[in-house]
Amino acid sequence: GEEIPQETIDKIRERANRVAASMVEHLIAEEAAKQAGELPKKPIIEAQDDFETLKAEQDALMLTVNEFLKAKARLRAQFVLDAQAALAQEQSVRWPSLERALYRERNLSNGQLPAESVDLMKIIEDLGISEEQLNSIVEEIEAFEMALDVAMRQRDALLATATQKIDEAIANRTPDLALSLTDRVTSLRLAVRNVNQSHIDLFATVLGDQGESFHRAALKSCYPNVYIKTRGKTMFAAVEAMSDLDERVRRDVAGLEAAYEAELAAINEQLRATTDRERAKAARRGIEQLKAGMEGAQSSASDHDDPVRALIIRRAELDDRYLTLVAPLIGTERAAALPKIRKNRDPIRIESGAAE
């Protein structure tokens, strides 16, 4: 059972993208021609007498892939039977847990929403907690694994056919059907995400002293653009490292830092909730825009309407405000070593450094 050759995968993607792009272009041009009272033009690929060739090659590639997948499934089923036959009774009882772990490792990466593709079990393992503590939460772990496994398998069962059906709905000029299918996919993605999200808080509680570390690591993994090392955090860390500040200045800076952390936490919480909401809507936006193009309407969406970006800007402004408050307290020379205040037209940059 060798994996599908990368060359075959690349060809499938290339041809699928060409067909999809040409079809979208044709549908938009056809609607424009209809509005102008003109006869619709043929799709570019059809005008070049290349559509049937592309379709035949695509069908041949997909046949190869399907045959491979069937053979792989047969091979795996036989392997499982042989492996189970050689297991002792105690080992056989643990087989379902192994199956869930293997499925999670192979398929969790199919996630697109925040927290949908994060493996909480790996985060727990990275904490290096004792075997005794792991045994104390074995019931919570098993309940989590089972709930996640059910949600993932339901999601993946639909994903196996949804993309093709959505493409067919668009090609058949039934965008409402495409939207309905997209919403079904999103609902199952949300189910996976919700299992992870609900268990972040649960594990943070049952892990005791390690709970806070787990909670912080899990949130950073789920929302890497939310929980970052901001310029404000960098500034306060730099001031803390200055050994020649008198105690009065340190107390004043500490008070500002406490206020900053409270405001930052509130913005980050809003940013996390807004990211969840907006990313869940993202899948249908492209189809909504295509539908609007088919109907001759103009989409009202714009970069200025992006609530996620608006909150990122608010966070950058928060950093600027506290930079201006701290700088006078430590003096001009020391302040020169701090992060710079963002100019009005400077882009918002999100660093990947760890939040502290």
Short mmCIF file of C-alpha atoms in Angstrom, two decimals:
data_model
loop_
_atom_site.label_atom_id
_atom_site.label_comp_id
_atom_site.label_asym_id
_atom_site.label_seq_id
_atom_site.Cartn_x
_atom_site.Cartn_y
_atom_site.Cartn_z
CA GLY A 1 0.00 0.00 0.00
CA GLU A 2 1.99 2.96 -1.25
CA GLU A 3 0.46 6.39 -0.84
CA ILE A 4 -1.06 8.22 -3.80
CA PRO A 5 1.84 9.71 -5.84
CA GLN A 6 2.20 13.45 -5.28
CA GLU A 7 2.29 13.92 -9.05
CA THR A 8 -1.21 12.44 -9.35
CA ILE A 9 -2.50 14.64 -6.52
CA ASP A 10 -0.99 17.74 -8.14
CA LYS A 11 -2.57 16.89 -11.50
CA ILE A 12 -5.99 16.43 -9.91
CA ARG A 13 -5.71 19.75 -8.11
CA GLU A 14 -4.46 21.56 -11.19
CA ARG A 15 -7.21 20.31 -13.46
CA ALA A 16 -9.92 20.75 -10.85
CA ASN A 17 -8.81 24.33 -10.28
CA ARG A 18 -8.77 25.05 -14.01
CA VAL A 19 -12.24 23.63 -14.52
CA ALA A 20 -13.65 25.41 -11.46
CA ALA A 21 -12.07 28.75 -12.38
CA SER A 22 -13.34 28.55 -15.94
CA MET A 23 -16.81 27.58 -14.81
CA VAL A 24 -17.05 30.46 -12.34
CA GLU A 25 -15.80 32.88 -14.99
CA HIS A 26 -18.36 31.55 -17.43
CA LEU A 27 -21.26 31.82 -14.99
CA ILE A 28 -20.42 35.42 -14.15
CA ALA A 29 -19.95 36.32 -17.83
CA GLU A 30 -23.19 34.58 -18.73
CA GLU A 31 -25.11 36.58 -16.14
CA ALA A 32 -23.51 39.81 -17.35
CA ALA A 33 -24.48 38.98 -20.91
CA LYS A 34 -28.01 38.23 -19.82
CA GLN A 35 -28.28 41.60 -18.07
CA ALA A 36 -26.97 43.30 -21.20
CA GLY A 37 -29.42 41.45 -23.45
CA GLU A 38 -26.64 39.58 -25.27
CA LEU A 39 -26.18 35.91 -26.06
CA PRO A 40 -24.07 34.09 -23.46
CA LYS A 41 -20.62 32.99 -24.51
CA LYS A 42 -19.35 29.45 -24.18
CA PRO A 43 -16.98 28.63 -21.31
CA ILE A 44 -13.33 29.21 -22.20
CA ILE A 45 -12.47 25.53 -21.89
CA GLU A 46 -15.39 24.59 -24.13
CA ALA A 47 -14.50 27.25 -26.69
CA GLN A 48 -11.07 25.66 -26.94
CA ASP A 49 -12.63 22.21 -27.46
CA ASP A 50 -10.75 21.09 -24.36
CA PHE A 51 -13.57 20.35 -21.92
CA GLU A 52 -14.06 16.69 -22.87
CA THR A 53 -10.31 16.11 -22.74
CA LEU A 54 -10.05 17.63 -19.31
CA LYS A 55 -13.05 15.66 -18.09
CA ALA A 56 -11.70 12.37 -19.43
CA GLU A 57 -8.29 12.93 -17.85
CA GLN A 58 -9.88 13.97 -14.57
CA ASP A 59 -12.11 10.86 -14.57
CA ALA A 60 -9.08 8.64 -15.24
CA LEU A 61 -7.14 10.20 -12.39
CA MET A 62 -10.07 9.84 -10.00
CA LEU A 63 -10.51 6.18 -11.03
CA THR A 64 -6.88 5.55 -10.10
CA VAL A 65 -7.37 7.22 -6.75
CA ASN A 66 -10.59 5.32 -6.00
CA GLU A 67 -8.98 1.98 -6.85
CA PHE A 68 -6.08 2.82 -4.57
CA LEU A 69 -8.39 3.78 -1.70
CA LYS A 70 -10.38 0.56 -2.04
CA ALA A 71 -7.22 -1.55 -2.04
CA LYS A 72 -5.89 0.36 0.96
CA ALA A 73 -9.16 -0.19 2.87
CA ARG A 74 -9.03 -3.94 2.17
CA LEU A 75 -5.40 -4.14 3.26
CA ARG A 76 -6.09 -2.23 6.46
CA ALA A 77 -9.14 -4.35 7.32
CA GLN A 78 -7.09 -7.54 6.94
CA PHE A 79 -4.30 -6.08 9.06
CA VAL A 80 -6.76 -5.20 11.84
CA LEU A 81 -8.20 -8.70 11.85
CA ASP A 82 -4.74 -10.28 11.99
CA ALA A 83 -3.59 -7.91 14.74
CA GLN A 84 -6.69 -8.47 16.89
CA ALA A 85 -6.34 -12.24 16.57
CA ALA A 86 -2.87 -12.05 18.12
CA LEU A 87 -3.90 -9.89 21.09
CA ALA A 88 -4.43 -11.11 24.63
CA GLN A 89 -7.79 -10.46 26.27
CA GLU A 90 -6.49 -7.46 28.24
CA GLN A 91 -5.01 -5.97 25.08
CA SER A 92 -8.20 -6.54 23.08
CA VAL A 93 -10.15 -4.42 25.55
CA ARG A 94 -7.85 -1.49 24.79
CA TRP A 95 -8.13 -1.84 21.00
CA PRO A 96 -11.03 0.65 20.57
CA SER A 97 -8.97 3.32 22.33
CA LEU A 98 -6.07 2.66 19.95
CA GLU A 99 -8.43 2.88 16.97
CA ARG A 100 -9.72 6.24 18.16
CA ALA A 101 -6.19 7.55 18.70
CA LEU A 102 -5.09 6.46 15.22
CA TYR A 103 -8.17 7.99 13.60
CA ARG A 104 -7.65 11.21 15.50
CA GLU A 105 -4.01 11.41 14.44
CA ARG A 106 -4.85 10.82 10.77
CA ASN A 107 -7.94 12.98 10.42
CA LEU A 108 -7.94 15.76 13.00
CA SER A 109 -5.94 17.92 10.59
CA ASN A 110 -9.00 18.09 8.30
CA GLY A 111 -10.25 20.88 10.54
CA GLN A 112 -10.59 24.44 9.27
CA LEU A 113 -12.19 26.25 12.19
CA PRO A 114 -10.27 27.50 15.23
CA ALA A 115 -9.94 24.65 17.76
CA GLU A 116 -11.23 22.09 15.25
CA SER A 117 -7.85 20.54 14.47
CA VAL A 118 -6.11 20.88 17.85
CA ASP A 119 -5.21 17.60 19.59
CA LEU A 120 -5.80 18.20 23.29
CA MET A 121 -4.27 14.83 24.17
CA LYS A 122 -0.92 15.93 22.75
CA ILE A 123 -1.09 19.12 24.79
CA ILE A 124 -1.71 17.04 27.93
CA GLU A 125 1.22 14.77 27.03
CA ASP A 126 3.50 17.78 26.53
CA LEU A 127 2.79 18.89 30.09
CA GLY A 128 4.78 15.89 31.31
CA ILE A 129 2.31 15.03 34.06
CA SER A 130 2.78 11.85 36.06
CA GLU A 131 1.19 8.52 35.19
CA GLU A 132 -0.62 8.64 38.51
CA GLN A 133 -2.25 11.95 37.61
CA LEU A 134 -3.17 10.61 34.16
CA ASN A 135 -4.83 7.61 35.77
CA SER A 136 -6.85 9.95 37.98
CA ILE A 137 -8.51 11.55 34.94
CA VAL A 138 -8.81 8.44 32.77
CA GLU A 139 -12.62 8.63 32.76
CA GLU A 140 -12.58 12.24 31.52
CA ILE A 141 -10.03 11.35 28.84
CA GLU A 142 -12.05 8.36 27.61
CA ALA A 143 -15.27 10.39 27.48
CA PHE A 144 -13.47 13.11 25.52
CA GLU A 145 -11.93 10.66 23.04
CA MET A 146 -15.26 8.96 22.38
CA ALA A 147 -17.16 12.23 21.89
CA LEU A 148 -14.47 13.61 19.58
CA ASP A 149 -14.30 10.37 17.59
CA VAL A 150 -18.06 10.39 16.93
CA ALA A 151 -18.02 14.06 15.88
CA MET A 152 -15.00 13.59 13.60
CA ARG A 153 -16.41 10.52 11.84
CA GLN A 154 -19.71 12.31 11.17
CA ARG A 155 -17.83 15.29 9.79
CA ASP A 156 -15.53 13.21 7.61
CA ALA A 157 -18.38 11.09 6.23
CA LEU A 158 -19.98 14.24 4.85
CA LEU A 159 -16.68 15.75 3.69
CA ALA A 160 -16.12 12.67 1.52
CA THR A 161 -18.86 13.78 -0.89
CA ALA A 162 -19.71 17.36 0.03
CA THR A 163 -17.07 19.17 -2.05
CA GLN A 164 -18.13 17.40 -5.24
CA LYS A 165 -21.81 18.05 -4.57
CA ILE A 166 -21.15 21.72 -3.85
CA ASP A 167 -19.20 22.06 -7.11
CA GLU A 168 -22.02 20.34 -8.99
CA ALA A 169 -24.60 22.65 -7.42
CA ILE A 170 -22.60 25.71 -8.53
CA ALA A 171 -22.16 24.29 -12.03
CA ASN A 172 -25.91 23.63 -12.23
CA ARG A 173 -26.60 27.23 -11.18
CA THR A 174 -28.25 26.24 -7.90
CA PRO A 175 -26.23 28.30 -5.40
CA ASP A 176 -28.87 27.90 -2.70
CA LEU A 177 -28.24 24.15 -2.73
CA ALA A 178 -24.50 24.82 -2.51
CA LEU A 179 -25.12 27.10 0.47
CA SER A 180 -27.27 24.46 2.16
CA LEU A 181 -24.55 21.83 1.73
CA THR A 182 -21.92 24.25 2.96
CA ASP A 183 -23.96 24.98 6.07
CA ARG A 184 -24.25 21.25 6.78
CA VAL A 185 -20.48 20.87 6.55
CA THR A 186 -19.97 23.88 8.81
CA SER A 187 -22.40 22.49 11.40
CA LEU A 188 -20.42 19.25 11.61
CA ARG A 189 -17.15 21.17 11.82
CA LEU A 190 -18.65 23.16 14.68
CA ALA A 191 -19.57 19.90 16.43
CA VAL A 192 -15.91 18.83 16.40
CA ARG A 193 -14.78 22.26 17.54
CA ASN A 194 -17.33 22.33 20.35
CA VAL A 195 -16.11 19.00 21.75
CA ASN A 196 -12.59 20.42 21.94
CA GLN A 197 -13.68 23.75 23.37
CA SER A 198 -15.84 22.26 26.11
CA HIS A 199 -13.06 19.91 27.20
CA ILE A 200 -10.44 22.65 27.39
CA ASP A 201 -12.20 24.04 30.45
CA LEU A 202 -12.92 20.56 31.82
CA PHE A 203 -9.31 19.39 31.60
CA ALA A 204 -8.09 22.70 33.02
CA THR A 205 -10.20 21.96 36.08
CA VAL A 206 -9.32 18.29 36.62
CA LEU A 207 -5.57 18.75 35.99
CA GLY A 208 -5.17 20.70 39.22
CA ASP A 209 -1.82 22.51 39.45
CA GLN A 210 -1.15 21.85 35.77
CA GLY A 211 -4.57 23.14 34.74
CA GLU A 212 -3.52 26.73 34.14
CA SER A 213 -0.56 25.69 31.98
CA PHE A 214 -2.80 23.38 29.97
CA HIS A 215 -5.46 26.08 29.52
CA ARG A 216 -2.91 28.61 28.30
CA ALA A 217 -1.26 26.15 25.89
CA ALA A 218 -4.61 24.98 24.52
CA LEU A 219 -5.85 28.51 23.83
CA LYS A 220 -2.59 29.43 22.12
CA SER A 221 -2.86 26.34 19.90
CA CYS A 222 -6.49 27.07 19.02
CA TYR A 223 -6.10 30.82 18.50
CA PRO A 224 -2.48 31.59 17.54
CA ASN A 225 -3.42 35.06 16.24
CA VAL A 226 -5.24 35.99 19.44
CA TYR A 227 -2.85 34.93 22.19
CA ILE A 228 0.36 36.55 20.99
CA LYS A 229 3.24 38.44 22.54
CA THR A 230 2.02 41.99 21.99
CA ARG A 231 4.15 45.12 21.92
CA GLY A 232 2.65 46.01 25.28
CA LYS A 233 3.82 42.73 26.83
CA THR A 234 7.25 43.20 25.29
CA MET A 235 7.41 46.71 26.72
CA PHE A 236 6.53 45.73 30.27
CA ALA A 237 9.01 42.82 30.16
CA ALA A 238 11.74 45.23 29.01
CA VAL A 239 10.97 47.69 31.80
CA GLU A 240 10.97 44.87 34.36
CA ALA A 241 14.51 43.97 33.25
CA MET A 242 15.81 47.52 33.84
CA SER A 243 17.86 47.28 37.03
CA ASP A 244 18.36 51.02 37.62
CA LEU A 245 14.72 52.07 38.16
CA ASP A 246 13.73 53.37 41.58
CA GLU A 247 10.95 51.69 43.52
CA ARG A 248 8.41 54.49 42.98
CA VAL A 249 8.71 54.15 39.20
CA ARG A 250 8.46 50.37 39.46
CA ARG A 251 5.25 50.65 41.48
CA ASP A 252 3.76 53.08 38.95
CA VAL A 253 4.71 50.81 36.04
CA ALA A 254 3.32 47.77 37.87
CA GLY A 255 0.01 49.55 38.28
CA LEU A 256 -0.08 50.38 34.58
CA GLU A 257 0.80 46.79 33.71
CA ALA A 258 -2.11 45.45 35.79
CA ALA A 259 -4.50 47.82 34.03
CA TYR A 260 -3.07 46.89 30.64
CA GLU A 261 -3.44 43.16 31.29
CA ALA A 262 -7.09 43.63 32.27
CA GLU A 263 -7.88 45.60 29.10
CA LEU A 264 -5.88 43.18 26.93
CA ALA A 265 -7.72 40.18 28.38
CA ALA A 266 -11.07 41.79 27.56
CA ILE A 267 -10.05 42.56 23.96
CA ASN A 268 -8.59 39.09 23.45
CA GLU A 269 -11.78 37.50 24.73
CA GLN A 270 -13.79 39.56 22.23
CA LEU A 271 -11.30 38.68 19.50
CA ARG A 272 -11.57 34.98 20.26
CA ALA A 273 -15.39 35.03 20.18
CA THR A 274 -15.43 37.13 17.02
CA THR A 275 -12.89 34.85 15.33
CA ASP A 276 -15.10 31.85 16.13
CA ARG A 277 -18.15 33.57 14.66
CA GLU A 278 -16.50 34.96 11.53
CA ARG A 279 -14.54 31.84 10.62
CA ALA A 280 -17.73 29.80 10.84
CA LYS A 281 -19.28 32.13 8.26
CA ALA A 282 -16.26 32.17 5.93
CA ALA A 283 -17.12 28.98 4.03
CA ARG A 284 -20.39 30.37 2.67
CA ARG A 285 -19.11 33.88 1.83
CA GLY A 286 -17.50 32.86 -1.45
CA ILE A 287 -20.68 31.11 -2.57
CA GLU A 288 -22.79 34.10 -1.50
CA GLN A 289 -20.60 36.36 -3.63
CA LEU A 290 -20.90 33.97 -6.56
CA LYS A 291 -24.68 33.90 -6.10
CA ALA A 292 -24.75 37.69 -6.05
CA GLY A 293 -22.77 37.72 -9.29
CA MET A 294 -25.24 35.30 -10.89
CA GLU A 295 -28.12 37.53 -9.85
CA GLY A 296 -26.42 40.71 -11.01
CA ALA A 297 -26.10 42.08 -7.48
CA GLN A 298 -23.04 43.66 -5.91
CA SER A 299 -21.59 42.24 -2.70
CA SER A 300 -21.50 44.71 0.17
CA ALA A 301 -18.61 43.04 1.96
CA SER A 302 -15.38 44.99 2.31
CA ASP A 303 -12.18 44.96 4.32
CA HIS A 304 -13.52 47.83 6.43
CA ASP A 305 -16.37 45.62 7.62
CA ASP A 306 -14.03 42.96 9.04
CA PRO A 307 -14.76 42.82 12.78
CA VAL A 308 -11.70 40.66 13.45
CA ARG A 309 -9.39 43.26 11.94
CA ALA A 310 -11.20 46.00 13.84
CA LEU A 311 -10.38 44.27 17.13
CA ILE A 312 -6.76 43.70 16.10
CA ILE A 313 -6.50 47.44 15.44
CA ARG A 314 -8.03 48.14 18.85
CA ARG A 315 -5.40 45.93 20.44
CA ALA A 316 -2.64 47.77 18.57
CA GLU A 317 -4.07 51.09 19.77
CA LEU A 318 -4.08 49.73 23.33
CA ASP A 319 -0.35 49.00 23.00
CA ASP A 320 0.27 52.51 21.67
CA ARG A 321 -1.63 54.09 24.55
CA TYR A 322 0.33 52.29 27.25
CA LEU A 323 3.63 52.92 25.47
CA THR A 324 2.90 56.64 25.71
CA LEU A 325 2.05 56.29 29.42
CA VAL A 326 5.15 54.31 30.38
CA ALA A 327 7.77 56.21 28.36
CA PRO A 328 7.67 59.43 30.46
CA LEU A 329 8.04 57.44 33.68
CA ILE A 330 11.35 55.82 32.71
CA GLY A 331 12.98 58.70 30.86
CA THR A 332 13.81 59.41 27.22
CA GLU A 333 17.01 57.37 27.08
CA ARG A 334 15.46 54.20 28.49
CA ALA A 335 12.28 54.66 26.45
CA ALA A 336 14.34 54.51 23.25
CA ALA A 337 14.83 50.80 23.87
CA LEU A 338 11.08 50.08 24.03
CA PRO A 339 8.88 48.97 21.10
CA LYS A 340 7.88 51.85 18.87
CA ILE A 341 4.47 53.47 18.73
CA ARG A 342 2.67 52.44 15.57
CA LYS A 343 2.28 55.22 13.03
CA ASN A 344 -1.18 55.83 11.59
CA ARG A 345 -0.44 54.05 8.32
CA ASP A 346 1.80 51.32 9.64
CA PRO A 347 0.40 47.84 8.92
CA ILE A 348 -0.84 45.69 11.77
CA ARG A 349 1.69 42.90 12.28
CA ILE A 350 0.86 39.73 14.18
CA GLU A 351 3.94 38.05 15.60
CA SER A 352 4.03 34.32 16.20
CA GLY A 353 5.95 34.62 19.44
CA ALA A 354 4.57 32.90 22.50
CA ALA A 355 2.22 34.85 24.69
CA GLU A 356 3.34 35.15 28.29
#
